[in-house]
PDB file of C-alpha atoms and ligand atoms in Angstrom:
ATOM      1  CA  MET U   1     -40.709   8.891  -5.242  1.00 79.00           C
ATOM      2  CA  ALA U   2     -40.290  10.772  -1.966  1.00 80.00           C
ATOM      3  CA  GLN U   3     -42.378   8.195  -0.120  1.00 86.00           C
ATOM      4  CA  GLN U   4     -40.409   5.329  -1.656  1.00 85.00           C
ATOM      5  CA  ARG U   5     -37.154   6.962  -0.703  1.00 84.00           C
ATOM      6  CA  GLN U   6     -38.324   7.519   2.843  1.00 88.00           C
ATOM      7  CA  ASN U   7     -39.362   3.874   3.156  1.00 91.00           C
ATOM      8  CA  TRP U   8     -36.028   2.768   1.805  1.00 88.00           C
ATOM      9  CA  VAL U   9     -34.136   5.029   4.209  1.00 92.00           C
ATOM     10  CA  HIS U  10     -36.217   3.772   7.129  1.00 94.00           C
ATOM     11  CA  HIS U  11     -35.648   0.114   6.300  1.00 93.00           C
ATOM     12  CA  GLN U  12     -31.932   0.498   5.709  1.00 93.00           C
ATOM     13  CA  ALA U  13     -31.505   2.403   8.963  1.00 96.00           C
ATOM     14  CA  VAL U  14     -33.456  -0.181  10.960  1.00 96.00           C
ATOM     15  CA  GLU U  15     -31.441  -3.009   9.487  1.00 96.00           C
ATOM     16  CA  ILE U  16     -28.095  -1.321  10.127  1.00 96.00           C
ATOM     17  CA  VAL U  17     -28.928  -0.286  13.686  1.00 97.00           C
ATOM     18  CA  SER U  18     -30.607  -3.536  14.723  1.00 96.00           C
ATOM     19  CA  GLY U  19     -27.557  -5.650  13.897  1.00 91.00           C
ATOM     20  CA  ASN U  20     -24.814  -3.376  15.224  1.00 96.00           C
ATOM     21  CA  SER U  21     -23.914  -1.719  18.498  1.00 94.00           C
ATOM     22  CA  LEU U  22     -21.159   0.402  16.967  1.00 96.00           C
ATOM     23  CA  ILE U  23     -21.818   2.183  13.688  1.00 97.00           C
ATOM     24  CA  ALA U  24     -19.175   4.253  11.958  1.00 97.00           C
ATOM     25  CA  THR U  25     -19.187   6.339   8.839  1.00 95.00           C
ATOM     26  CA  GLU U  26     -17.469   9.465   7.649  1.00 93.00           C
ATOM     27  CA  LYS U  27     -18.599  13.060   7.586  1.00 90.00           C
ATOM     28  CA  LEU U  28     -19.654  13.767   4.045  1.00 78.00           C
ATOM     29  CA  ASN U  29     -19.427  17.226   2.641  1.00 66.00           C
ATOM     30  CA  LEU U  30     -22.653  16.901   0.712  1.00 59.00           C
ATOM     31  CA  LYS U  31     -22.667  20.513  -0.390  1.00 56.00           C
ATOM     32  CA  GLY U  32     -19.129  20.244  -1.749  1.00 56.00           C
ATOM     33  CA  MET U  33     -19.782  16.900  -3.364  1.00 58.00           C
ATOM     34  CA  THR U  34     -22.903  18.038  -5.152  1.00 57.00           C
ATOM     35  CA  ARG U  35     -21.362  21.305  -6.319  1.00 58.00           C
ATOM     36  CA  LYS U  36     -21.235  21.492 -10.094  1.00 60.00           C
ATOM     37  CA  ALA U  37     -17.876  20.824 -11.689  1.00 58.00           C
ATOM     38  CA  LYS U  38     -16.408  23.795 -13.579  1.00 60.00           C
ATOM     39  CA  LYS U  39     -17.387  24.130 -17.215  1.00 62.00           C
ATOM     40  CA  GLY U  40     -15.050  22.253 -19.508  1.00 62.00           C
ATOM     41  CA  SER U  41     -13.621  20.342 -16.583  1.00 63.00           C
ATOM     42  CA  LYS U  42     -12.409  16.835 -17.342  1.00 61.00           C
ATOM     43  CA  ARG U  43     -14.216  15.650 -14.283  1.00 64.00           C
ATOM     44  CA  LYS U  44     -17.525  17.144 -15.318  1.00 65.00           C
ATOM     45  CA  ARG U  45     -19.162  13.966 -16.554  1.00 63.00           C
ATOM     46  CA  GLN U  46     -17.853  11.959 -13.666  1.00 65.00           C
ATOM     47  CA  LYS U  47     -19.006  14.589 -11.234  1.00 64.00           C
ATOM     48  CA  THR U  48     -22.486  14.771 -12.728  1.00 66.00           C
ATOM     49  CA  GLY U  49     -22.897  11.025 -12.259  1.00 66.00           C
ATOM     50  CA  LEU U  50     -21.670  11.264  -8.692  1.00 62.00           C
ATOM     51  CA  ASN U  51     -24.047  14.134  -7.919  1.00 62.00           C
ATOM     52  CA  ARG U  52     -26.936  12.160  -9.255  1.00 61.00           C
ATOM     53  CA  SER U  53     -26.187   9.065  -7.238  1.00 61.00           C
ATOM     54  CA  ILE U  54     -25.638  11.020  -4.025  1.00 59.00           C
ATOM     55  CA  LEU U  55     -28.899  12.865  -4.445  1.00 61.00           C
ATOM     56  CA  ASP U  56     -30.803   9.776  -5.548  1.00 58.00           C
ATOM     57  CA  VAL U  57     -29.766   7.704  -2.636  1.00 63.00           C
ATOM     58  CA  GLY U  58     -30.275  10.487  -0.152  1.00 77.00           C
ATOM     59  CA  ILE U  59     -27.207   9.683   1.908  1.00 82.00           C
ATOM     60  CA  GLY U  60     -27.838  12.652   4.155  1.00 84.00           C
ATOM     61  CA  MET U  61     -31.311  11.362   4.953  1.00 88.00           C
ATOM     62  CA  LEU U  62     -29.978   7.903   5.598  1.00 91.00           C
ATOM     63  CA  LYS U  63     -27.293   9.149   7.966  1.00 92.00           C
ATOM     64  CA  SER U  64     -29.782  11.209   9.974  1.00 93.00           C
ATOM     65  CA  ALA U  65     -32.098   8.217  10.207  1.00 96.00           C
ATOM     66  CA  ILE U  66     -29.253   5.963  11.371  1.00 96.00           C
ATOM     67  CA  ALA U  67     -28.093   8.528  13.941  1.00 96.00           C
ATOM     68  CA  TYR U  68     -31.628   8.878  15.278  1.00 96.00           C
ATOM     69  CA  LYS U  69     -32.329   5.164  15.477  1.00 97.00           C
ATOM     70  CA  ALA U  70     -28.905   4.433  16.958  1.00 97.00           C
ATOM     71  CA  LYS U  71     -29.641   6.863  19.770  1.00 96.00           C
ATOM     72  CA  GLU U  72     -32.982   5.185  20.382  1.00 96.00           C
ATOM     73  CA  ALA U  73     -31.333   1.777  20.519  1.00 95.00           C
ATOM     74  CA  GLU U  74     -28.426   3.072  22.657  1.00 95.00           C
ATOM     75  CA  ALA U  75     -25.988   2.074  19.963  1.00 95.00           C
ATOM     76  CA  ILE U  76     -22.889   4.144  19.274  1.00 96.00           C
ATOM     77  CA  TYR U  77     -22.896   6.161  16.058  1.00 96.00           C
ATOM     78  CA  LEU U  78     -19.716   7.970  15.046  1.00 96.00           C
ATOM     79  CA  GLU U  79     -18.761  10.062  12.039  1.00 96.00           C
ATOM     80  CA  ALA U  80     -15.063  10.129  11.239  1.00 96.00           C
ATOM     81  CA  PRO U  81     -13.455  13.448  10.239  1.00 95.00           C
ATOM     82  CA  THR U  82     -13.079  12.818   6.495  1.00 93.00           C
ATOM     83  CA  ARG U  83     -10.523  15.551   5.851  1.00 92.00           C
ATOM     84  CA  SER U  84      -8.000  14.509   8.460  1.00 95.00           C
ATOM     85  CA  LEU U  85      -8.634  10.763   8.359  1.00 97.00           C
ATOM     86  CA  LYS U  86      -8.931  10.417   4.554  1.00 96.00           C
ATOM     87  CA  PRO U  87     -10.643   7.005   4.686  1.00 96.00           C
ATOM     88  CA  THR U  88     -10.545   6.468   0.913  1.00 95.00           C
ATOM     89  CA  GLN U  89      -6.801   7.036   0.735  1.00 96.00           C
ATOM     90  CA  ARG U  90      -5.767   5.420   3.987  1.00 97.00           C
ATOM     91  CA  CYS U  91      -4.855   1.739   4.193  1.00 98.00           C
ATOM     92  CA  VAL U  92      -6.685  -0.144   6.914  1.00 97.00           C
ATOM     93  CA  LYS U  93      -3.745  -2.529   7.368  1.00 97.00           C
ATOM     94  CA  CYS U  94      -0.792  -0.144   7.647  1.00 98.00           C
ATOM     95  CA  TRP U  95      -2.510   3.287   7.913  1.00 97.00           C
ATOM     96  CA  LYS U  96      -0.414   4.746   5.057  1.00 97.00           C
ATOM     97  CA  LEU U  97      -2.042   7.044   2.497  1.00 97.00           C
ATOM     98  CA  THR U  98      -2.304   6.076  -1.164  1.00 97.00           C
ATOM     99  CA  LYS U  99      -3.640   8.733  -3.524  1.00 95.00           C
ATOM    100  CA  LYS U 100      -6.592   7.706  -5.625  1.00 94.00           C
ATOM    101  CA  ASP U 101      -8.776   9.133  -8.316  1.00 92.00           C
ATOM    102  CA  LEU U 102     -12.495   8.730  -8.239  1.00 87.00           C
ATOM    103  CA  SER U 103     -12.112   6.123 -10.973  1.00 92.00           C
ATOM    104  CA  ASP U 104      -9.737   3.956  -8.908  1.00 95.00           C
ATOM    105  CA  ARG U 105     -12.152   1.425  -7.500  1.00 95.00           C
ATOM    106  CA  LEU U 106      -9.494  -0.675  -5.815  1.00 97.00           C
ATOM    107  CA  HIS U 107      -7.329   0.194  -2.866  1.00 97.00           C
ATOM    108  CA  ILE U 108      -3.838  -1.083  -3.618  1.00 97.00           C
ATOM    109  CA  CYS U 109      -1.552   0.020  -0.822  1.00 98.00           C
ATOM    110  CA  SER U 110       1.508   1.907  -2.058  1.00 97.00           C
ATOM    111  CA  ASN U 111       3.506   0.725   0.941  1.00 97.00           C
ATOM    112  CA  SER U 112       5.646  -2.059  -0.560  1.00 96.00           C
ATOM    113  CA  LYS U 113       5.805  -3.835   2.792  1.00 97.00           C
ATOM    114  CA  CYS U 114       2.023  -3.948   2.909  1.00 98.00           C
ATOM    115  CA  ASN U 115       0.527  -4.129  -0.617  1.00 96.00           C
ATOM    116  CA  HIS U 116      -2.911  -4.591   0.888  1.00 97.00           C
ATOM    117  CA  THR U 117      -5.509  -4.869  -1.877  1.00 98.00           C
ATOM    118  CA  GLU U 118      -9.179  -4.393  -1.243  1.00 98.00           C
ATOM    119  CA  ASP U 119     -12.284  -2.874  -2.779  1.00 97.00           C
ATOM    120  CA  ARG U 120     -11.959   0.888  -2.337  1.00 96.00           C
ATOM    121  CA  ASP U 121     -15.217   1.298  -0.423  1.00 95.00           C
ATOM    122  CA  VAL U 122     -14.665  -1.754   1.771  1.00 97.00           C
ATOM    123  CA  ASN U 123     -11.232  -0.446   2.770  1.00 98.00           C
ATOM    124  CA  ALA U 124     -12.648   3.028   3.478  1.00 97.00           C
ATOM    125  CA  ALA U 125     -15.420   1.550   5.630  1.00 96.00           C
ATOM    126  CA  GLN U 126     -12.881  -0.519   7.552  1.00 97.00           C
ATOM    127  CA  VAL U 127     -10.760   2.589   8.132  1.00 97.00           C
ATOM    128  CA  CYS U 128     -13.804   4.370   9.569  1.00 97.00           C
ATOM    129  CA  LEU U 129     -14.522   1.401  11.825  1.00 97.00           C
ATOM    130  CA  ALA U 130     -10.905   1.212  13.027  1.00 97.00           C
ATOM    131  CA  TRP U 131     -11.044   4.939  13.762  1.00 97.00           C
ATOM    132  CA  ALA U 132     -14.339   4.556  15.617  1.00 97.00           C
ATOM    133  CA  ARG U 133     -12.970   1.727  17.751  1.00 95.00           C
ATOM    134  CA  GLY U 134     -10.040   3.955  18.641  1.00 93.00           C
ATOM    135  CA  GLN U 135     -12.423   6.762  19.576  1.00 90.00           C
ATOM    136  CA  GLU U 136     -14.441   4.416  21.668  1.00 80.00           C
ATOM    137  CA  LEU U 137     -11.333   3.207  23.480  1.00 77.00           C
ATOM    138  CA  SER U 138      -9.853   6.650  24.090  1.00 75.00           C
ATOM    139  CA  SER U 139     -13.144   7.881  25.497  1.00 72.00           C
ATOM    140  CA  LYS U 140     -12.839   5.130  28.097  1.00 67.00           C
ATOM    141  CA  THR U 141      -9.130   5.438  28.875  1.00 61.00           C
ATOM    142  CA  ALA U 142      -9.206   9.228  28.481  1.00 54.00           C
ATOM    143  CA  ASP U 143      -5.504   9.363  27.660  1.00 48.00           C
ATOM    144  CA  GLY U 144      -6.206  12.100  25.172  1.00 44.00           C
ATOM    145  CA  SER U 145      -4.104  10.544  22.420  1.00 44.00           C
ATOM    146  CA  SER U 146      -5.361  11.024  18.911  1.00 43.00           C
ATOM    147  CA  SER U 147      -6.511   7.834  17.327  1.00 42.00           C
ATOM    148  CA  THR U 148      -6.397   9.182  13.798  1.00 47.00           C
ATOM    149  CA  ASP U 149      -2.657   8.474  13.930  1.00 45.00           C
ATOM    150  CA  SER U 150      -2.828   4.735  14.266  1.00 43.00           C
ATOM    151  CA  PRO U 151      -5.330   1.962  13.712  1.00 46.00           C
ATOM    152  CA  ASN U 152      -3.439  -0.312  16.035  1.00 44.00           C
ATOM    153  CA  VAL U 153      -5.310   0.636  19.119  1.00 41.00           C
ATOM    154  CA  LYS U 154      -5.736  -2.644  20.879  1.00 39.00           C
ATOM    155  CA  TYR U 155      -9.414  -3.008  21.258  1.00 41.00           C
ATOM    156  CA  CYS U 156      -9.863  -6.720  20.978  1.00 41.00           C
ATOM    157  CA  GLY U 157     -12.735  -6.976  23.412  1.00 42.00           C
ATOM    158  CA  GLY U 158     -14.828  -5.390  20.721  1.00 45.00           C
ATOM    159  CA  PHE U 159     -18.478  -5.951  20.923  1.00 48.00           C
ATOM    160  CA  GLN U 160     -18.542  -7.609  24.312  1.00 46.00           C
ATOM    161  CA  GLN U 161     -17.043  -4.494  25.828  1.00 48.00           C
ATOM    162  CA  LEU U 162     -19.421  -2.364  23.867  1.00 50.00           C
ATOM    163  CA  ALA U 163     -22.350  -4.349  25.139  1.00 50.00           C
ATOM    164  CA  GLN U 164     -21.089  -3.801  28.680  1.00 50.00           C
ATOM    165  CA  LEU U 165     -20.723  -0.130  28.029  1.00 51.00           C
ATOM    166  CA  LYS U 166     -24.261   0.035  26.743  1.00 50.00           C
ATOM    167  CA  ARG U 167     -25.559  -1.652  29.859  1.00 51.00           C
ATOM    168  CA  GLN U 168     -23.708   0.833  32.055  1.00 52.00           C
ATOM    169  CA  LYS U 169     -25.397   3.777  30.443  1.00 50.00           C
ATOM    170  CA  PRO U 170     -28.002   5.326  32.696  1.00 54.00           C
ATOM    171  CA  ARG U 171     -31.439   4.632  31.404  1.00 50.00           C
ATOM    172  CA  PRO U 172     -34.056   7.366  31.341  1.00 55.00           C
ATOM    173  CA  SER U 173     -36.378   6.871  34.275  1.00 50.00           C
TER     174      SER U 173
HETATM  175 ZN1   ZN J   1      -1.065  -0.731   3.578  1.00 72.74          ZN
END
């Protein structure tokens, strides 16, 4: 099992890093997420299932492998601050927060002018990516503004600029 998991982690990490120069995810509080739900809690069954899937998949292992391989490949790997960014609740289109339960699998934006509807995890991933692009931009412009406030950081050059940035990095001699 351990060997299989390690192979899986390795292959996933290679695939993710080889196709992407900017990789974004969120900081996961693995300890908090795998903590047992209180006895008699309504969420107990739900939480047990979640614990199992987190532990089975070995997300922590996967993230370390991605971070390591990204560094090797000179790709950018960023972890968004989950608590302040709230990627699962935030709307990637308008940046408003919509409260969700674990059982809400769809993001349906509560902003009536937006109403953006998307798979919960896809939206959360897009929020992390928008945040990461903002981080990447502010590290270059160094204006110090916080990019967790707005996704509308104009960063349309995207991957071309990233590729340039990668080339500018000093290589180890
Ligand atoms: Zn929205």
